[in-house]
Every structure is written in C-alpha cells, then in structure tokens.
mmCIF file of C-alpha atoms and ligand atoms in Angstrom:
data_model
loop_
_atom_site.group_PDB
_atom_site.id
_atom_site.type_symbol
_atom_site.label_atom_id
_atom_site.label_comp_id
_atom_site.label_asym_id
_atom_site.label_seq_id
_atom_site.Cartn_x
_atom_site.Cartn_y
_atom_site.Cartn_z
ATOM 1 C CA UNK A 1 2.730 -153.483 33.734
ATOM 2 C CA UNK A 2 0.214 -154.075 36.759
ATOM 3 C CA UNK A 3 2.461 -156.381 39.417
ATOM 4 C CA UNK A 4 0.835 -159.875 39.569
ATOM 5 C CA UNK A 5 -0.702 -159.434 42.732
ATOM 6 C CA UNK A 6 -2.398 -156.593 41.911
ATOM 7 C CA UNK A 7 -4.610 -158.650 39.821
ATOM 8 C CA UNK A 8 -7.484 -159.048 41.966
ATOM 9 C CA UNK A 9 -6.867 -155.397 43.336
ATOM 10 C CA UNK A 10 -7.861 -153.807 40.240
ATOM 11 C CA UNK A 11 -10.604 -156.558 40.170
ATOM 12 C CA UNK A 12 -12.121 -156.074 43.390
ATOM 13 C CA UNK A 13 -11.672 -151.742 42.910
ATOM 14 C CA UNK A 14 -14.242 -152.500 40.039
ATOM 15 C CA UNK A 15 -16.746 -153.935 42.238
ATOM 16 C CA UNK A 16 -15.701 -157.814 40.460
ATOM 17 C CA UNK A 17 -15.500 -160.189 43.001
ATOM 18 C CA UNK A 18 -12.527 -162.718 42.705
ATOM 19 C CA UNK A 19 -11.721 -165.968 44.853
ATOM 20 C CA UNK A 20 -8.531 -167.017 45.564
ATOM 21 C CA UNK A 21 -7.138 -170.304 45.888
ATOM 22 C CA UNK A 22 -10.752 -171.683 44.498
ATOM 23 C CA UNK A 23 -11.120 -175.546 44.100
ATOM 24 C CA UNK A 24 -12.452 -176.398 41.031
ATOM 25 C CA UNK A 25 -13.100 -179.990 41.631
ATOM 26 C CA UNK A 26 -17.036 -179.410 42.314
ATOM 27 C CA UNK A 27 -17.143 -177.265 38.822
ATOM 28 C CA UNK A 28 -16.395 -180.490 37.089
ATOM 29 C CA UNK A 29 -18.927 -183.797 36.451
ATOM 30 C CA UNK A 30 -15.199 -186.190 37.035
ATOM 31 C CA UNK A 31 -15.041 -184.411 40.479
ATOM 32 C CA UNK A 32 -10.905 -184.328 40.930
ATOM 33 C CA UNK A 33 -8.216 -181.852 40.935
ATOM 34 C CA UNK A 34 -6.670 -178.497 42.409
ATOM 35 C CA UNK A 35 -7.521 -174.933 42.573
ATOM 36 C CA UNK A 36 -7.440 -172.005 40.854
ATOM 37 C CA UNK A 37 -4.899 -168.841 41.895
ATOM 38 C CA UNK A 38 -8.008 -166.812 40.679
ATOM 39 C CA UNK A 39 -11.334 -167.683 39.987
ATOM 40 C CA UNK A 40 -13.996 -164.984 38.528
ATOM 41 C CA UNK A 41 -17.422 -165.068 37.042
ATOM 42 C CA UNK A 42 -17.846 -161.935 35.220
ATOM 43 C CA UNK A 43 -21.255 -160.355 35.487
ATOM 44 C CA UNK A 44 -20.835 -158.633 32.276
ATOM 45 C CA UNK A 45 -18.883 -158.421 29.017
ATOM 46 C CA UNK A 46 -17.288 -155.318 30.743
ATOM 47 C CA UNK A 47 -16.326 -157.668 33.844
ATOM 48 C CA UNK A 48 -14.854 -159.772 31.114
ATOM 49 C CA UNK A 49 -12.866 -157.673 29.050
ATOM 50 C CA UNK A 50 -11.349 -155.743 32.706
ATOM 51 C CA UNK A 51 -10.110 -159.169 33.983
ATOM 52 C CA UNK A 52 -8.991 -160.464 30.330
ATOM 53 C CA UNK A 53 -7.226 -157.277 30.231
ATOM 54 C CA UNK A 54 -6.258 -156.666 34.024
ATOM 55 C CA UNK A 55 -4.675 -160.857 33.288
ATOM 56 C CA UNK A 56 -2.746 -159.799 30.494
ATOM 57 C CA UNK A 57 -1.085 -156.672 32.355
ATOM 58 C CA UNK A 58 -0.110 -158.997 35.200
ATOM 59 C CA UNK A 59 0.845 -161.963 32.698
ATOM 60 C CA UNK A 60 -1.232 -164.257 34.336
ATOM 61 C CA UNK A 61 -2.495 -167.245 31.660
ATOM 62 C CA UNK A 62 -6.325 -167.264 31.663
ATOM 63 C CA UNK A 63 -8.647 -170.345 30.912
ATOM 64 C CA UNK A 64 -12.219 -170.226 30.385
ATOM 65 C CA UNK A 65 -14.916 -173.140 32.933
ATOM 66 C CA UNK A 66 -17.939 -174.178 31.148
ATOM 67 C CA UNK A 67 -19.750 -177.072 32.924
ATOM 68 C CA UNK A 68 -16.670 -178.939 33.348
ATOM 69 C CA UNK A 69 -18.197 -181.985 32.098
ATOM 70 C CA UNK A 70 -14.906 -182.455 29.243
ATOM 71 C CA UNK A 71 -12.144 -181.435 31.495
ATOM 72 C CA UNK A 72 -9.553 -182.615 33.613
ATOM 73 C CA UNK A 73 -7.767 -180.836 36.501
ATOM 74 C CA UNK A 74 -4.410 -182.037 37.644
ATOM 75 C CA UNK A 75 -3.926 -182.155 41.474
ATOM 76 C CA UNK A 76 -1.470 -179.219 41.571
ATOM 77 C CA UNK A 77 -4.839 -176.851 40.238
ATOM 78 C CA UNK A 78 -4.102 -174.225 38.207
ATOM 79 C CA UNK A 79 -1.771 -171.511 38.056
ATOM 80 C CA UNK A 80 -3.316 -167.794 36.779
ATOM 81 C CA UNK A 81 -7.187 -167.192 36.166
ATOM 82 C CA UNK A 82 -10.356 -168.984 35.716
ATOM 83 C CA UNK A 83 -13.215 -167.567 34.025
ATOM 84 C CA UNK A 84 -16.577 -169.146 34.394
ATOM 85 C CA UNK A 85 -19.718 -167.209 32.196
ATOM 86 C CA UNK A 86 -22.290 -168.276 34.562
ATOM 87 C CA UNK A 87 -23.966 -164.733 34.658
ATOM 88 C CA UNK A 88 -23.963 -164.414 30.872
ATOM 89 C CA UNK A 89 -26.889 -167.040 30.487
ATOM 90 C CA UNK A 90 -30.027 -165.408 28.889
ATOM 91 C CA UNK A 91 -32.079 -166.724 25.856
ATOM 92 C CA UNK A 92 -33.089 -164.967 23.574
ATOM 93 C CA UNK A 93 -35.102 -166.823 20.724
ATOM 94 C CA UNK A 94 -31.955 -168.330 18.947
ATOM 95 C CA UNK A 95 -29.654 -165.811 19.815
ATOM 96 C CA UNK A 96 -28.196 -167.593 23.460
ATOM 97 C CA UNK A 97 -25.194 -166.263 25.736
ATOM 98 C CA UNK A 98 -22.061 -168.682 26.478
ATOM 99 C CA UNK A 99 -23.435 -169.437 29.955
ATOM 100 C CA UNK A 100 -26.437 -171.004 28.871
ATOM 101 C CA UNK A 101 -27.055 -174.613 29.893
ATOM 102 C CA UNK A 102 -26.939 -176.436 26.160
ATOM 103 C CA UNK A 103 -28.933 -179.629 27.317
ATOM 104 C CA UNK A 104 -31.310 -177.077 28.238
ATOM 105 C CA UNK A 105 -31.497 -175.634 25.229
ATOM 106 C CA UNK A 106 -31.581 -178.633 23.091
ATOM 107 C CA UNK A 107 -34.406 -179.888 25.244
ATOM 108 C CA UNK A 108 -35.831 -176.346 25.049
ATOM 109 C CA UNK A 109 -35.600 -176.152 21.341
ATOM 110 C CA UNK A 110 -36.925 -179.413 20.620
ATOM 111 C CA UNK A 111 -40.074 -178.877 22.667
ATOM 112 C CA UNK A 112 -40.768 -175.955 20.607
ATOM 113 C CA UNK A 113 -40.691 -178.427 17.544
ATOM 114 C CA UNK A 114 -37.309 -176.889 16.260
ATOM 115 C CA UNK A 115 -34.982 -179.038 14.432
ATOM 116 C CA UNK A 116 -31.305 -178.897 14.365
ATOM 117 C CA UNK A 117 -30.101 -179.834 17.601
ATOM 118 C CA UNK A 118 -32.248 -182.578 19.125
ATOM 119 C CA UNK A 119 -29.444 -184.824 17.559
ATOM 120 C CA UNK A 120 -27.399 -183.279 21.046
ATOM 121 C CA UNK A 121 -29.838 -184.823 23.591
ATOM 122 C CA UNK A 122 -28.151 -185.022 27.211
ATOM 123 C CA UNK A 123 -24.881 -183.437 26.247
ATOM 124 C CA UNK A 124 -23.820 -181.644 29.209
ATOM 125 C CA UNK A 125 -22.465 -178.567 28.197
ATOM 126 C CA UNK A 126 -22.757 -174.479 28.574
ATOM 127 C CA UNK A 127 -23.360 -173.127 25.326
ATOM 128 C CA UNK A 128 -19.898 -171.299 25.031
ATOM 129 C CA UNK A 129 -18.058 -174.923 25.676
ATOM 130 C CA UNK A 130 -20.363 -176.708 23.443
ATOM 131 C CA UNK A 131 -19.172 -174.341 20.691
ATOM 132 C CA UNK A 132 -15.904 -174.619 21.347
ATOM 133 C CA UNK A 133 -15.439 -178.300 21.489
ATOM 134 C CA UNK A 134 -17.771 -178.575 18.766
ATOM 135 C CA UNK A 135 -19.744 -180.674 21.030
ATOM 136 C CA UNK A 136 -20.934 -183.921 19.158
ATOM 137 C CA UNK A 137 -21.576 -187.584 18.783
ATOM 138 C CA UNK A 138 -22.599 -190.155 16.218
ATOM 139 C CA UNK A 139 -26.066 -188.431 15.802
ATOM 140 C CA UNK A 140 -24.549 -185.197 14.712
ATOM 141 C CA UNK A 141 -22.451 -182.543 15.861
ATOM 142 C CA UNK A 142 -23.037 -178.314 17.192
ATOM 143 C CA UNK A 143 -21.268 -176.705 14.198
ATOM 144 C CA UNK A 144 -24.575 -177.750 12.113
ATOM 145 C CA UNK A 145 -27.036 -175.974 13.849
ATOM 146 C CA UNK A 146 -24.558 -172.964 14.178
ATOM 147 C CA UNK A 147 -25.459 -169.700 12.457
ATOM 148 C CA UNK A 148 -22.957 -167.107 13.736
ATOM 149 C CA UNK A 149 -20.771 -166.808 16.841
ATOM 150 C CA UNK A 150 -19.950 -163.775 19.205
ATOM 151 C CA UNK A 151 -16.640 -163.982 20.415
ATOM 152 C CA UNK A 152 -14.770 -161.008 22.612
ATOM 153 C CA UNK A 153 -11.055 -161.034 20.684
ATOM 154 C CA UNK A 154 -7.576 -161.189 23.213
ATOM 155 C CA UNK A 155 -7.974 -157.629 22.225
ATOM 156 C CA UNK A 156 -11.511 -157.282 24.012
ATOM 157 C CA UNK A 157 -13.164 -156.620 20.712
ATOM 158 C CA UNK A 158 -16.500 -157.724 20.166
ATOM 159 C CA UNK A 159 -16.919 -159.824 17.011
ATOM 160 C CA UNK A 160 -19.457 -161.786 15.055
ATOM 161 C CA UNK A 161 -18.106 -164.209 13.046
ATOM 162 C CA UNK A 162 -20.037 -166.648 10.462
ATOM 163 C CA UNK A 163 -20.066 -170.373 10.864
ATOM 164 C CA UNK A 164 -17.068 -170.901 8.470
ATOM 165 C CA UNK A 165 -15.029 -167.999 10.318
ATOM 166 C CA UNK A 166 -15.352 -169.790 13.747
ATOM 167 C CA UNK A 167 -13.076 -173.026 12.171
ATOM 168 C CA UNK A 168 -15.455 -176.236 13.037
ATOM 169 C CA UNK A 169 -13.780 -179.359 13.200
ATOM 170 C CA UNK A 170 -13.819 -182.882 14.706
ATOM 171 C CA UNK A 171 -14.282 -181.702 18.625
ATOM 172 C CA UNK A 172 -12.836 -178.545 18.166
ATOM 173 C CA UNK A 173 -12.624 -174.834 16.185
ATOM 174 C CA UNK A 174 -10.186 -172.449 15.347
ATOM 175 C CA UNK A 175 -10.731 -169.708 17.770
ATOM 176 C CA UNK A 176 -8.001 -169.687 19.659
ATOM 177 C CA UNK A 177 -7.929 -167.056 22.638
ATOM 178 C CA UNK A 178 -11.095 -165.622 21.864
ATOM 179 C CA UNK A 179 -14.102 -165.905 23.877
ATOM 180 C CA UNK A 180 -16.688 -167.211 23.088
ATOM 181 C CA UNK A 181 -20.322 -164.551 24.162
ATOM 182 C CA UNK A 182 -22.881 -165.549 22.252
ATOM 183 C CA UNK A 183 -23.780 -167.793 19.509
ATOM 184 C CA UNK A 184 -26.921 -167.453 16.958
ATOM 185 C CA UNK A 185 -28.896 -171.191 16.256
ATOM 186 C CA UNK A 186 -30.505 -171.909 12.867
ATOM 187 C CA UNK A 187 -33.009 -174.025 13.950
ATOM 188 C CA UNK A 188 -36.412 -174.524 11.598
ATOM 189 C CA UNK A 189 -39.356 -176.523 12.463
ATOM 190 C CA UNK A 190 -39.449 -180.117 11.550
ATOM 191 C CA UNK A 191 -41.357 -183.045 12.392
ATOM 192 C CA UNK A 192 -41.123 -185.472 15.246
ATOM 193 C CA UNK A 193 -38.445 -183.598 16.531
ATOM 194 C CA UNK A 194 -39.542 -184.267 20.044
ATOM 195 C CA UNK A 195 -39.640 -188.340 19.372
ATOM 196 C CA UNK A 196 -36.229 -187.777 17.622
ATOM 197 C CA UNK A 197 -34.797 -186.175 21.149
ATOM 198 C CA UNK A 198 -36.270 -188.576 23.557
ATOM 199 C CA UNK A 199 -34.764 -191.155 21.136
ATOM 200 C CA UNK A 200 -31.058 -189.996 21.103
ATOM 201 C CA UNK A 201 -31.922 -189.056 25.024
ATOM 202 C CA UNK A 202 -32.783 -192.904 25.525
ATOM 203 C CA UNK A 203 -29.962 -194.468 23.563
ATOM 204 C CA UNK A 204 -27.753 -192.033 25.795
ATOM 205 C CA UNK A 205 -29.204 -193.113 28.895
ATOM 206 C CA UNK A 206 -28.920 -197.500 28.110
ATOM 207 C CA UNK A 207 -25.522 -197.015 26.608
ATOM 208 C CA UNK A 208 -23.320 -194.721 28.816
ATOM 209 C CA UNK A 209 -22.769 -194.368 32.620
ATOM 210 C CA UNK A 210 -25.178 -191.099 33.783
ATOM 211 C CA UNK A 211 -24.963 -190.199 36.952
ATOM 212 C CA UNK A 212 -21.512 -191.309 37.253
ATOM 213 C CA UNK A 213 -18.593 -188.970 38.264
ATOM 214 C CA UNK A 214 -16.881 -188.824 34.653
ATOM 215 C CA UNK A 215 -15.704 -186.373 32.094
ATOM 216 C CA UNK A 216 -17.805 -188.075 29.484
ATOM 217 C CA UNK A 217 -15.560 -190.060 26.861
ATOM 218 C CA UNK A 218 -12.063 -189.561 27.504
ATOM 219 C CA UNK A 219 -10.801 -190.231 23.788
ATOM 220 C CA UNK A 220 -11.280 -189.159 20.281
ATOM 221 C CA UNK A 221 -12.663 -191.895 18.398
ATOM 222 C CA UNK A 222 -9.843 -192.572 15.901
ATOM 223 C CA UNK A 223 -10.419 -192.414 12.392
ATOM 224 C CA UNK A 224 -12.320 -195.103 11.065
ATOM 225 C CA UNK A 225 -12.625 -196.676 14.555
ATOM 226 C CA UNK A 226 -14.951 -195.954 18.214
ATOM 227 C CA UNK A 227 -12.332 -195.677 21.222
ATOM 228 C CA UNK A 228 -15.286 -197.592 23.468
ATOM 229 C CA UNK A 229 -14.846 -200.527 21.378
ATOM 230 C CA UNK A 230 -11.767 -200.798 21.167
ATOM 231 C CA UNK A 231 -11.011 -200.521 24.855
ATOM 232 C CA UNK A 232 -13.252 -202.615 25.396
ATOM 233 C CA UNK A 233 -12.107 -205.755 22.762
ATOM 234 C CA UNK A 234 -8.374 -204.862 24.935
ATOM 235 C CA UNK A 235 -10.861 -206.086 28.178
ATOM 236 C CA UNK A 236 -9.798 -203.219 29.931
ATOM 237 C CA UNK A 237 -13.384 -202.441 31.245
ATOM 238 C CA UNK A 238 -12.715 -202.436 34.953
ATOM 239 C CA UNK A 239 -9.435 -201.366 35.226
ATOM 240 C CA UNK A 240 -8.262 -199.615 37.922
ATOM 241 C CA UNK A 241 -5.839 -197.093 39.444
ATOM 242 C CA UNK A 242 -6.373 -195.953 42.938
ATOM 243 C CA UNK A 243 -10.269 -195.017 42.824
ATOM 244 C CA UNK A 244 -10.549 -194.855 38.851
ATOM 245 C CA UNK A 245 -11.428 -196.962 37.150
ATOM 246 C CA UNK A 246 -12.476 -197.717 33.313
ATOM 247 C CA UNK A 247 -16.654 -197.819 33.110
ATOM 248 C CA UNK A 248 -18.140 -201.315 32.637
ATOM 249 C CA UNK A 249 -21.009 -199.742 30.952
ATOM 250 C CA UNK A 250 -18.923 -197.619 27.993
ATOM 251 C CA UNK A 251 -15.444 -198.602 28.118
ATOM 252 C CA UNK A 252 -14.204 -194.946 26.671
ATOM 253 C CA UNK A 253 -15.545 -193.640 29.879
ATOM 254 C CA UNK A 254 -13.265 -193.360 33.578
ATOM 255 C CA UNK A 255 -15.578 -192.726 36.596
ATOM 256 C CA UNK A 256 -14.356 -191.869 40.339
ATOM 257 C CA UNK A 257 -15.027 -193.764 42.816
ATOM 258 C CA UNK A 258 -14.943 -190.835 44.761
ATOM 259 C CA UNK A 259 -11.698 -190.117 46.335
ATOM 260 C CA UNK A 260 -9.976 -190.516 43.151
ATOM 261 C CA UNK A 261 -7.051 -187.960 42.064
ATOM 262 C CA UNK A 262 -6.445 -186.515 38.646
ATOM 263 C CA UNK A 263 -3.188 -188.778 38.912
ATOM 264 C CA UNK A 264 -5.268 -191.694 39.750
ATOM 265 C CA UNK A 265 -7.179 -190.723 36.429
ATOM 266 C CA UNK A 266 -4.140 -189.779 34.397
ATOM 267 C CA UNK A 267 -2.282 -192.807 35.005
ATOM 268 C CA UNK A 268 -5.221 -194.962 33.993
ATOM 269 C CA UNK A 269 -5.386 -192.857 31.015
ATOM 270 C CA UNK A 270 -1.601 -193.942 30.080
ATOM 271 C CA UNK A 271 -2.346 -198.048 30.668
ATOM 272 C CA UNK A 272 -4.971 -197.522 28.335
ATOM 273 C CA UNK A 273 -3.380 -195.810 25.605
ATOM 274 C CA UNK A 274 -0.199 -198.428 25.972
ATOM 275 C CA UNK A 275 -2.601 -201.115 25.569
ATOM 276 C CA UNK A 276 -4.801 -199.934 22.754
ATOM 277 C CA UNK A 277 -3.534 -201.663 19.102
ATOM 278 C CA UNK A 278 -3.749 -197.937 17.855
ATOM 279 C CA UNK A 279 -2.749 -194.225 19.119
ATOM 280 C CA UNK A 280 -5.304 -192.683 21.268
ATOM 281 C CA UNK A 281 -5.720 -189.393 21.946
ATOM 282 C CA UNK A 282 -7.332 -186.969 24.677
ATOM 283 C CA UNK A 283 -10.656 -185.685 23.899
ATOM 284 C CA UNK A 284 -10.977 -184.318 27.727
ATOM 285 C CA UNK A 285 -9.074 -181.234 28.186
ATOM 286 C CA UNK A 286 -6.165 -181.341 30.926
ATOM 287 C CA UNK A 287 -5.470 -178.348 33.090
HETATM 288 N N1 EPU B 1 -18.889 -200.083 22.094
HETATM 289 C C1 EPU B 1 -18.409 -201.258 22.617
HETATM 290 N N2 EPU B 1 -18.029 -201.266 23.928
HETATM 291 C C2 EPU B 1 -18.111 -200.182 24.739
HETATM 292 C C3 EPU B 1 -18.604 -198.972 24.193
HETATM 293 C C4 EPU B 1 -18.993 -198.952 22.858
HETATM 294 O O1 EPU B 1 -18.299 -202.247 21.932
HETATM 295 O O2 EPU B 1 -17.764 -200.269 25.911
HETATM 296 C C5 EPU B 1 -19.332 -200.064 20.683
HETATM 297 C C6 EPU B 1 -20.845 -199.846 20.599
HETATM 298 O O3 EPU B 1 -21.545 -201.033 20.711
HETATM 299 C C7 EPU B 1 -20.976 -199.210 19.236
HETATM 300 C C8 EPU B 1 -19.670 -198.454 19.058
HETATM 301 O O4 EPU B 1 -18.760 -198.978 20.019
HETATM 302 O O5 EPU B 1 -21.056 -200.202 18.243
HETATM 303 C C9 EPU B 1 -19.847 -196.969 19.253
HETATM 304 O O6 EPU B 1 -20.352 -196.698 20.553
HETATM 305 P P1 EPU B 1 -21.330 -195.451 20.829
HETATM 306 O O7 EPU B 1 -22.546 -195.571 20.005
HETATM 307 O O8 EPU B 1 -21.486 -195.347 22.285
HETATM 308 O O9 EPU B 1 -20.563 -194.216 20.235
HETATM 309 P P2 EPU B 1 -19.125 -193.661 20.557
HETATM 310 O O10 EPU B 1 -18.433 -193.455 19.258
HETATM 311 O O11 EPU B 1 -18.441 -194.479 21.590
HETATM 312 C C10 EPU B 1 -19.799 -191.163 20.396
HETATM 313 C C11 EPU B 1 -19.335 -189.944 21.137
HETATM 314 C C12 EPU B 1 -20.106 -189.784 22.410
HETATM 315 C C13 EPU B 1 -21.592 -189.710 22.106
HETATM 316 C C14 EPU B 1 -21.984 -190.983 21.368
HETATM 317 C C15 EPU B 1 -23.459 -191.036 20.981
HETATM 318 C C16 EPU B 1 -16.947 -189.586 20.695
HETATM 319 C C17 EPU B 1 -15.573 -189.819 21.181
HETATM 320 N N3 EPU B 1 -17.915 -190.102 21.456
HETATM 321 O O12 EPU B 1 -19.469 -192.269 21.218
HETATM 322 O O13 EPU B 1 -19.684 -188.568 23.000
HETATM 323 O O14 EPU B 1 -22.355 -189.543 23.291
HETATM 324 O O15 EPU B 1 -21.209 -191.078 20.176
HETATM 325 O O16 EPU B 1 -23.780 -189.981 20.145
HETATM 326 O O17 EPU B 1 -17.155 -188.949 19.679
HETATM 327 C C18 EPU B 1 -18.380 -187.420 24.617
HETATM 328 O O18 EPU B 1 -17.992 -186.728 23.670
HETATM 329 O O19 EPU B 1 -18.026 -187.220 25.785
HETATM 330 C C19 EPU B 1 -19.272 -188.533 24.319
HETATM 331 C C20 EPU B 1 -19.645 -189.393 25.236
#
C-alpha cells in the first residue's frame, strides 16, 4: 500500500497535475462550502483510472464534480479526492463524454431538430452528472433518451452497459462506484422540437429563480405531492438562516445571499423538513 501522502506523488510523477487544499465553493451554482484534500481533472481515461487506482492504494475516498449545480459542500470541505471530467468533453454525433455541458447538448440537439431531450431545457448539468442523477423534471426525465452508458468500473475496466444495466430511477441509478465516460443518446427527428425547447426553456425561466446562487430544488418531490408547493402552503417562502434563505419565486429552492455557509443552508434545510406535514428528503447531494 502507497502511504497517503504519496498520493499526489505518484500523480504528479505521471505528469497529472493535482491541487491541494482546493475550494470547491466556485465549482458549485449554491456557491458555499470547504475544500478538497485533492482535487484532479484527469486529461484522459488513463489519468482517471491512475488516480482511481493511485486513491484506492492510499485509501483515500474519491467523489466525482460535475457542474455542481445539485450539490452541497459542508464547511469542513472534503476529506480524500475530487475528480472533475472537464477534459473529457467532446461530441461526437450522439455518442458524448461525461464532461460535456448537457444544457448544451439539449440545446444542441434540439437545434438539429432531434427529439428526445428538449423536454431537459436549462438543466444545468455535465453529461456524466445528468446521467447519474437521472436528471429530470415534470416534462420528462434523461434515462429516456439514454441508449447505452460507458462507465470505467472501481476496477478501471471500461464497460458499456445498456439502458436497463445502468439502474434508472427517480433522480438516481444503480451504478454505484463506477464512473460514468460516456453515454450514447437515441435521439430521432421530430417536429417542432425547437418550439417544444424554447417552451420548457420559458416555463423554466417564469417559474424558478435563474441566476440565483442555488443548487436547484433541494427536495424530492414526494410521492404523489411537489415539495415547492408544499413549502410554500407551510409559508415558509422567505425564511431565513444567516444569508439563506428559502426562494420567493419556487419555494423548493434555497439561494445565498452571498456570504452564506453550508450550515447556514443546512440548518434551513432542517426548519423546513420539521415544518413540512410530510417527510422530505434531500435531492441535493451533501459532501
Ligand atoms: N408550486 C407552488 N409554489 C412554489 C413552487 C411550486 O405552489 O413555490 C406549485 C406549482 O404552481 C405547480 C407545482 O407546485 O403547480 C409544481 O411546480 P413545478 O412545475 O415548478 O414543478 P416541481 O415539481 O416543483 C420539478 C422538478 C424541477 C424541474 C421542474 C420543471 C423535482 C424535485 N423538481 O419541479 O427540477 O425543473 O419540475 O420540469 O423533481 C431540480 O431537479 O433541481 C429541479 C428544479
């Protein structure tokens, strides 16, 4: 076993740079929380697989960044090694690497008259997230337009797995500690597909606070029920804690201030869910 501070030894050796100590508060649309011990963006799957494996040897936990527009980082940061695919973002036709920006491609796609994922207009995501969290909302949801996924296993093995292999559900998939590479689209063309984005794009736009610092909704909408409303028939738009505070706009949504802290945030998080008539849970990821 590699001694844990040889991590970014071997790293750098290979010619992969790695940043220690790295804030990850810009990476993220809600703008709060600590840094990273490590931080690396692999140039290559080879990058990837030496600093998945070079993590494991030192028994350092690794996460993966996408656009950080789902995620919360507490103000302590995070302990072991964050991976951001920023260098794996090329297009090819519908084949498109983890790094790619998905509100680009859903804009991209439906300009070229493709349907399938217009229903996704102005979700900020990198492809590789949006996979992963199964990024949806009431128009639709990724795992439909999803052909096949390329994931690299924990055992660095490159994969291809079908749509029913990769696990969809509600804001999530089965995938566990696999990475996601690559992911095929099935996308045909269809009819007023532009009209349909701009639509879903505009609804967006009058119904939810862009250009905000937020994480996007911070709940699951329960079964049966939307989180927004019901925060909102609790009147709890406008609460505050510190320099959160609940959106006036869409109540499932907390924007900073600026100057807020991921406790400011998290404890705004737990009035809410003591308040609400029914459990609600996390759809932001905490770090
Ligand atoms: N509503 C209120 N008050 C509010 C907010 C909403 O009464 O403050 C009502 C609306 O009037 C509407 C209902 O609640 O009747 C549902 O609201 P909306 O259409 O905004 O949909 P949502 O269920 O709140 C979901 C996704 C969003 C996605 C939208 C649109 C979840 C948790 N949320 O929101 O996704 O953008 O549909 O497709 O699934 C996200 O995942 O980060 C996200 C924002």
């Amino acid at each position: 076993m590699v001694a844990v501070h040889a991590f970014d030894t071997f790293l750098t050796e290979r010619g992969i740079p790695v940043r220690l100590d790295h804030p990850l508060a810009p990476y993220t649309t809600l703008k709060v929380g600590g840094p990273a011990d490590y931080f690396v963006e692999p140039r290559n799957p080879e990058d990837l697989a030496d600093a998945v494996r070079a993590a494991r040897d030192c028994d350092l936990p690794v996460r993966l960044l996408g656009s950080g527009a789902n995620l919360l980082v507490r103000d302590d940061g995070v302990r072991g090694v964050v991976l951001r695919l920023t260098h794996l973002n090329r297009r090819d036709g519908l084949h498109v690497q983890a790094g790619y920006n998905f509100a680009r491609l859903v804009k991209e796609t439906a300009a070229e008259g493709l349907a399938g994922l217009e229903c996704l207009a102005g979700i900020p995501a990198q492809v590789g997230g949006a996979i992963r969290m199964n990024a949806g909302g009431r128009h639709g949801e990724t795992a439909a337009a999803v052909a096949y996924v390329d994931v690299m296993t924990p055992a660095c093995e490159i994969r291809r797995l079908t749509r029913d292999q990769v696990g969809f559900r509600y804001r999530g998939t089965s995938l566990g500690d696999a990475v996601v590479l690559a992911a095929g689209f099935d996308l045909r063309p269809g009819d007023g597909i532009r009209e349909r984005y701009e639509d879903v794009l505009s609804q967006k736009k009058s119904s939810q606070p862009l250009g905000t610092h937020n994480a996007g909704c911070m709940f699951k909408n329960p079964p049966g029920g939307h989180a927004g409303r019901i925060i909102d028939q609790c009147g709890l738009k406008g609460l505050r804690v510190g320099n959160a505070h609940v959106s006036e706009r869409h109540a499932n949504f907390i924007e900073n201030d600026g100057g807020a802290t991921a406790s400011d945030v998290l404890k705004l998080v737990e009035r809410i869910q003591s308040r609400a008539p029914v459990p609600l849970e996390l759809e932001v990821l905490v770090w």
